[in-house]
mmCIF file of C-alpha atoms and ligand atoms in Angstrom:
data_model
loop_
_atom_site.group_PDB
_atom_site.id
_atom_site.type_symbol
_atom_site.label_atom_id
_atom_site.label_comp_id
_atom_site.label_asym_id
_atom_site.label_seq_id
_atom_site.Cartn_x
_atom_site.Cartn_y
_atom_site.Cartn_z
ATOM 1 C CA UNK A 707 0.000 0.000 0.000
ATOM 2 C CA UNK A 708 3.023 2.551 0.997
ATOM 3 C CA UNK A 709 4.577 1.729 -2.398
ATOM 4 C CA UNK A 710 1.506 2.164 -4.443
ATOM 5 C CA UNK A 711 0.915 5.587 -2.742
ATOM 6 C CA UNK A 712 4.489 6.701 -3.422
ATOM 7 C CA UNK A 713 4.410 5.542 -7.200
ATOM 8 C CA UNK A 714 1.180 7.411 -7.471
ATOM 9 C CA UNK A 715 3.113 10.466 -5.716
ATOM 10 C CA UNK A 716 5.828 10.259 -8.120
ATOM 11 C CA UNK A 717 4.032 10.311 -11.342
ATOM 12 C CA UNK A 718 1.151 12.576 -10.181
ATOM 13 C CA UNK A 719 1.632 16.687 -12.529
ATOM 14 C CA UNK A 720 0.769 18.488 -9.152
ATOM 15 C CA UNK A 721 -0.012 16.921 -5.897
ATOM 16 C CA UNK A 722 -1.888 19.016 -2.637
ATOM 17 C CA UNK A 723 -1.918 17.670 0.583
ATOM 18 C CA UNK A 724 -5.283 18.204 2.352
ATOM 19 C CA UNK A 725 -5.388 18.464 6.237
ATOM 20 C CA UNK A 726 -7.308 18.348 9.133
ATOM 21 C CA UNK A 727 -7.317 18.214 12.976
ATOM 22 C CA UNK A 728 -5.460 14.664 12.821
ATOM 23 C CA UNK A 729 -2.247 15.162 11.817
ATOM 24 C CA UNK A 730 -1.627 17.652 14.554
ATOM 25 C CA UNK A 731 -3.066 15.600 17.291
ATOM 26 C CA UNK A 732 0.364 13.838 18.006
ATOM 27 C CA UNK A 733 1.714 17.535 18.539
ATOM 28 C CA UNK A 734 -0.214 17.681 21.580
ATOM 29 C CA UNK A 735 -3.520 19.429 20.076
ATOM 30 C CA UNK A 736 -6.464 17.816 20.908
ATOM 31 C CA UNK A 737 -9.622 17.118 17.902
ATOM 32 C CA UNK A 738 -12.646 19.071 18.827
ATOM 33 C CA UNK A 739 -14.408 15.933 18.167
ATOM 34 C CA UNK A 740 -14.867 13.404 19.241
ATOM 35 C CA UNK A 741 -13.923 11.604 22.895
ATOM 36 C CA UNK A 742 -11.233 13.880 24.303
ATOM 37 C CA UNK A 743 -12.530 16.220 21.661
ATOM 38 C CA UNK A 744 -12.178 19.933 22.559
ATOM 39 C CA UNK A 745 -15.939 20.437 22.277
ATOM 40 C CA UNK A 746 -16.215 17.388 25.309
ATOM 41 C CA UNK A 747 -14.784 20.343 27.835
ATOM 42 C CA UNK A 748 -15.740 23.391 26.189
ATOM 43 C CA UNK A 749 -19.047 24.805 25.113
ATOM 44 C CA UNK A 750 -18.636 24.769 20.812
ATOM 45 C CA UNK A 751 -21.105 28.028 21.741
ATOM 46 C CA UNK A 752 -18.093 30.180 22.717
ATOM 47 C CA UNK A 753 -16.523 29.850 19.727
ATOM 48 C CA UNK A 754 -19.772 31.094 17.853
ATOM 49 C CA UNK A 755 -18.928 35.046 16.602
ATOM 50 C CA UNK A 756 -22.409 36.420 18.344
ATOM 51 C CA UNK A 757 -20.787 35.135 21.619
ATOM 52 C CA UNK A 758 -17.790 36.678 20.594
ATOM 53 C CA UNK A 759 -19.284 40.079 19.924
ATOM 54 C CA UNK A 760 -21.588 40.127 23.300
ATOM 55 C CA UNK A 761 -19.150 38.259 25.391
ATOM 56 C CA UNK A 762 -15.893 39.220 24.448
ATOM 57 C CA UNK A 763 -13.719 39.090 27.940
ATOM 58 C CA UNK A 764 -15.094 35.886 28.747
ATOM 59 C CA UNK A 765 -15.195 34.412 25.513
ATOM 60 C CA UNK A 766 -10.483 36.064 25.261
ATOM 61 C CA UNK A 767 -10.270 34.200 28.263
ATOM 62 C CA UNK A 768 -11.140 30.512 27.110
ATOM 63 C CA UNK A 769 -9.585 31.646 23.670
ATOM 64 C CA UNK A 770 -6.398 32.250 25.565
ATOM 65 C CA UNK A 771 -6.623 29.366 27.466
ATOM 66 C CA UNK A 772 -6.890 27.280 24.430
ATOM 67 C CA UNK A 773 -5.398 28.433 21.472
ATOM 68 C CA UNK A 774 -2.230 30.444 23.311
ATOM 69 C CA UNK A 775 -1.550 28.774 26.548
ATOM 70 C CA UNK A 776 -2.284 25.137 24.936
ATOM 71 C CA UNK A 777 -1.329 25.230 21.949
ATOM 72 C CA UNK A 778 1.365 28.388 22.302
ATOM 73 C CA UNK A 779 3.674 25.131 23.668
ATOM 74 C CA UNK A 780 3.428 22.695 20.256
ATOM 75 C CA UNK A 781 5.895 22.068 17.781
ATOM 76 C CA UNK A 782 5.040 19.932 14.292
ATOM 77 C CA UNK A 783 5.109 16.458 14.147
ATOM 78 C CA UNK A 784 6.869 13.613 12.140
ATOM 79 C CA UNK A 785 3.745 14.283 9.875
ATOM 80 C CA UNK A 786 4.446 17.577 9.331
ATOM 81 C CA UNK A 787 7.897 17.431 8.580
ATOM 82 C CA UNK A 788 7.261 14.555 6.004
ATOM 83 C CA UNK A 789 5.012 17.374 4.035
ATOM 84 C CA UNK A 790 7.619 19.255 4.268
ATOM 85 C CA UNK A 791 10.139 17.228 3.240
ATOM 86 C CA UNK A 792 8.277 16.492 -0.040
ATOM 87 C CA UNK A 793 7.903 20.127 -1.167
ATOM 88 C CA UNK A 794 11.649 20.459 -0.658
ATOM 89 C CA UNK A 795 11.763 17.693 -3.026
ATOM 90 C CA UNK A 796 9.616 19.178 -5.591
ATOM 91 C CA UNK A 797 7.095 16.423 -5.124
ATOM 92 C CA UNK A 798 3.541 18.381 -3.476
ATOM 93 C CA UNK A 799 2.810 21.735 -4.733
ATOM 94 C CA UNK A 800 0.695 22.908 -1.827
ATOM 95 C CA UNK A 801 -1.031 22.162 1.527
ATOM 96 C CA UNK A 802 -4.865 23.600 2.522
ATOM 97 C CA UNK A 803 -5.519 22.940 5.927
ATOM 98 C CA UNK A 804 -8.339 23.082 7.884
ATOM 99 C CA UNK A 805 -5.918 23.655 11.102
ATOM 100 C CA UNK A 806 -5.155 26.716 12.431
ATOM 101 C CA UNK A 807 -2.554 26.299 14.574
ATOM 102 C CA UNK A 808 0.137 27.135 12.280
ATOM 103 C CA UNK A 809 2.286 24.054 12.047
ATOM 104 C CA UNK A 810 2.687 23.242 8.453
ATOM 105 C CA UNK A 811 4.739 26.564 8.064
ATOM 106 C CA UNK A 812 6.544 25.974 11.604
ATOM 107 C CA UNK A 813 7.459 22.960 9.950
ATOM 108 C CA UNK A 814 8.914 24.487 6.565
ATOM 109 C CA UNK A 815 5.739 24.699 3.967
ATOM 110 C CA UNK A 816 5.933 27.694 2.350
ATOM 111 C CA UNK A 817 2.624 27.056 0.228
ATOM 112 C CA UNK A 818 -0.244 26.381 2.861
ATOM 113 C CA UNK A 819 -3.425 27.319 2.367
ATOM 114 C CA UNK A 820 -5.034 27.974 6.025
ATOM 115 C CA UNK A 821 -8.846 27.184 4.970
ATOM 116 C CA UNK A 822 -9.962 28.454 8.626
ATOM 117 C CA UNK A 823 -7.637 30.819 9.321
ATOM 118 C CA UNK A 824 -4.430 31.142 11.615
ATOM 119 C CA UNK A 825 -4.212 31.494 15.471
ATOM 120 C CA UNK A 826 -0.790 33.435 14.350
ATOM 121 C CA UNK A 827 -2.488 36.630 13.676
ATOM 122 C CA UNK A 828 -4.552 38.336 15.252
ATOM 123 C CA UNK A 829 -7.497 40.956 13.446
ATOM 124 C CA UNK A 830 -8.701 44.072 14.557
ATOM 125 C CA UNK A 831 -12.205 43.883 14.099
ATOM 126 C CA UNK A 832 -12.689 47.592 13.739
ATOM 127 C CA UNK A 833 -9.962 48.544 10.777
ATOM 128 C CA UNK A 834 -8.840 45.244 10.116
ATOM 129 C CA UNK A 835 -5.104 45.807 10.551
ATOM 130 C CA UNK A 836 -3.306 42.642 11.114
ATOM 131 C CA UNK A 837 -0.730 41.394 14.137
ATOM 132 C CA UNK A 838 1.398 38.737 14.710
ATOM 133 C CA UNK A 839 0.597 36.972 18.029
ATOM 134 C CA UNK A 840 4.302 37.845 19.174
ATOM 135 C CA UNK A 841 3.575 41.897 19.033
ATOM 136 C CA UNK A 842 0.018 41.482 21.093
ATOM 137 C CA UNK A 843 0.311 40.896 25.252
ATOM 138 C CA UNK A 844 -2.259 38.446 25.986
ATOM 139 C CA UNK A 845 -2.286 39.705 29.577
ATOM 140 C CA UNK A 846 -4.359 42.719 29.159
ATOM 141 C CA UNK A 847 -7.602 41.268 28.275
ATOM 142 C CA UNK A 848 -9.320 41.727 25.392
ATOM 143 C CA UNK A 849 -6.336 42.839 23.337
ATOM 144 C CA UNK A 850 -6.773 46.260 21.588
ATOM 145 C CA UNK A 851 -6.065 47.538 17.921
ATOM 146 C CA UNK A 852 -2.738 50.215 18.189
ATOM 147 C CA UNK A 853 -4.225 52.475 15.583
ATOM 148 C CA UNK A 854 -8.016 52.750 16.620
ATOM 149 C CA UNK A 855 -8.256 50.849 19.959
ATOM 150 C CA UNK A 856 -10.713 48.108 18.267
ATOM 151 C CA UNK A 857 -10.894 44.697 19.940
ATOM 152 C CA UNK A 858 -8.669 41.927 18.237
ATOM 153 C CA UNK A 859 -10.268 38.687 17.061
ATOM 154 C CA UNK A 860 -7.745 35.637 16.492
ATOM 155 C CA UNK A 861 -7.830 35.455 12.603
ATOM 156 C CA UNK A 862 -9.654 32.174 12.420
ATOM 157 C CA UNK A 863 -12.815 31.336 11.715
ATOM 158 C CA UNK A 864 -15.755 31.497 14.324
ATOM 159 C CA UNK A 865 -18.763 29.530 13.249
ATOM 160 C CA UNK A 866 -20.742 31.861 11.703
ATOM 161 C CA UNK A 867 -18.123 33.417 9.574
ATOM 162 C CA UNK A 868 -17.831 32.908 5.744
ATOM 163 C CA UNK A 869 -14.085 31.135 4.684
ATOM 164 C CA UNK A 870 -11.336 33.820 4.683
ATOM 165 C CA UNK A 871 -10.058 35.263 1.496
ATOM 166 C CA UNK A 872 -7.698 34.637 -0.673
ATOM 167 C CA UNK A 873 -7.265 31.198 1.327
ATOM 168 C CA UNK A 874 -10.889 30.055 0.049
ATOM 169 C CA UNK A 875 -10.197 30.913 -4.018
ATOM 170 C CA UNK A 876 -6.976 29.493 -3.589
ATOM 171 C CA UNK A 877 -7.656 26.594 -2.522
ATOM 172 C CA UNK A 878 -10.571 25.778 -5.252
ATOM 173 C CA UNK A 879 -8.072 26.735 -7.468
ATOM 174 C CA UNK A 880 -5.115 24.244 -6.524
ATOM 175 C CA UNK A 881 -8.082 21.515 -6.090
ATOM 176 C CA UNK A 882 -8.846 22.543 -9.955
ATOM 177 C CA UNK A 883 -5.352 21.777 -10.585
ATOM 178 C CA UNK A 884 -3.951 19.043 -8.724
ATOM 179 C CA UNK A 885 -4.281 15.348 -9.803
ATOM 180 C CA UNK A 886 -3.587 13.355 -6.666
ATOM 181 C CA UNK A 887 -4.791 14.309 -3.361
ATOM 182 C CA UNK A 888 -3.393 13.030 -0.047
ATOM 183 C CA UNK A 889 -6.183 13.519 2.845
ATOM 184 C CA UNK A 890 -4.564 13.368 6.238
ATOM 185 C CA UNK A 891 -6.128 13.352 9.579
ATOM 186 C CA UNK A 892 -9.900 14.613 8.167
ATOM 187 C CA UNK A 893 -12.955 12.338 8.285
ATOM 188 C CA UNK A 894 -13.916 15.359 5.384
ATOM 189 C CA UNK A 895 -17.028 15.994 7.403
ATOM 190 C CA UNK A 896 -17.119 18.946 7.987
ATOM 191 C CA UNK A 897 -18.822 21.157 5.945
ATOM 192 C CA UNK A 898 -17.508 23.907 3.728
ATOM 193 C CA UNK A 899 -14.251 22.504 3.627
ATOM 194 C CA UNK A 900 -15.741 19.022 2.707
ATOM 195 C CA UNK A 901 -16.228 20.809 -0.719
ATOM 196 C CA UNK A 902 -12.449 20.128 -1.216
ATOM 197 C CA UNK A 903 -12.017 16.486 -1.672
ATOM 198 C CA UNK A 904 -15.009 16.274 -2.828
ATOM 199 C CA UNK A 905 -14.200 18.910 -6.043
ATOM 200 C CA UNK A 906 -11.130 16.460 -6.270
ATOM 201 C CA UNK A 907 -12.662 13.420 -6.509
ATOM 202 C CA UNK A 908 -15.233 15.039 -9.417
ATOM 203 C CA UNK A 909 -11.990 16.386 -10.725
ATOM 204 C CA UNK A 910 -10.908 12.750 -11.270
ATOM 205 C CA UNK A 911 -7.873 13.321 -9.089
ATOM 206 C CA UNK A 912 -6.209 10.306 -7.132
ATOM 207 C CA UNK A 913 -6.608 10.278 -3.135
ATOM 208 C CA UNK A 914 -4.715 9.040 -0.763
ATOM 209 C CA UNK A 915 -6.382 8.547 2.241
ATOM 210 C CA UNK A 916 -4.340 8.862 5.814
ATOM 211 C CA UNK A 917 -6.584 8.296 8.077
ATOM 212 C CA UNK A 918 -7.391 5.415 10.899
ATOM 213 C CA UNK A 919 -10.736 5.050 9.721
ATOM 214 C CA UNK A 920 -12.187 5.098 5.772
ATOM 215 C CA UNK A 921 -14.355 8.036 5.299
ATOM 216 C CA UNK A 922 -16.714 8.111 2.332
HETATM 217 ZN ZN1 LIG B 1091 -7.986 48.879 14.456
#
């Protein structure tokens, strides 16, 4: 099976890797599904943008708790380095993940397309200027814009929130163009980004599934 899936690798035009919550579980990041899923201990409510917007100290302190003092600590995987061993070698084109805790890049991808966004920035939701995490203090609660004093959102999606752009066109696009597909760690369940492998598959591309369980 390994050597079928690296022949197909090897004479695949363009190849995209496709990820999900799985591959970065062995980093220390827990699923939100599922048992030991994130969404076991914490209310999938608080990550929902009207919460956000009503709520917004209580809903920076979970956020903080989570996505900075949790996953702040991780460093990629075995997993990730593989991907990024095989754009080094010219052999995958680009990554969309569905992750946002910024690991493919840690890991040396320089192509990733962040489907829900990355934990790494943060957005003022006032003007929209940009941050990296490192130039915000988390210990001042919520976090304020520099130029206009607007409350930063982590630049990931909150249910309720269309797919950010250009990460949303781009990836349709590299689907369009890529003719093997290797799905890692993503039952491809979850709805919009399940539009992804399925586009491949209509696209007639080849998957390779990583998963521990067959999805459809
Ligand atoms: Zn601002």
């Amino acid at each position: 099976m390994y050597d079928k899936a690296a022949q197909i690798i090897k004479d695949a035009r363009r190849v995209t890797a496709f990820t999900g919550a799985g591959i970065s579980v062995e980093s220390g990041i827990p699923p939100f599904r599922g048992e030991n899923g994130l969404w076991n201990k914490y209310d999938p409510a608080t990550f929902d943008i009207s919460y956000f917007h009503s709520y917004t100290q209580r809903s920076w302190e979970v956020l903080r708790e989570i996505f900075y003092d949790l996953f702040g600590q991780v460093q990629p995987n075995t997993a990730h380095y593989a991907l990024a061993e095989l754009e080094a070698r010219g052999m995958l084109h680009s990554v969309i993940t569905q992750n946002v805790d910024h690991l493919h890049y840690e890991a040396g991808n320089t192509v990733v397309h962040e489907f829900h966004g990355s934990l790494k920035h943060l957005v003022c939701l006032d003007c929209r200027q940009r941050y990296e995490i490192s130039q915000i203090d988390l210990n001042l609660l919520p976090p304020k814009c520099e130029l206009c004093g607007g409350v930063l959102k982590p630049d990931v999606i909150f249910f309720g929130e269309p797919i950010p752009e250009p990460a949303r066109t781009n990836s349709f696009n590299e689907t369009k163009k890529s003719d093997c597909f290797i799905l890692i760690g993503t039952t491809g369940t979850v709805a919009p980004a399940n539009m992804i492998p399925t586009q491949a598959k209509l696209n007639g591309a080849t998957i390779i599934e990583i998963n521990p369980h067959r999805s459809e």
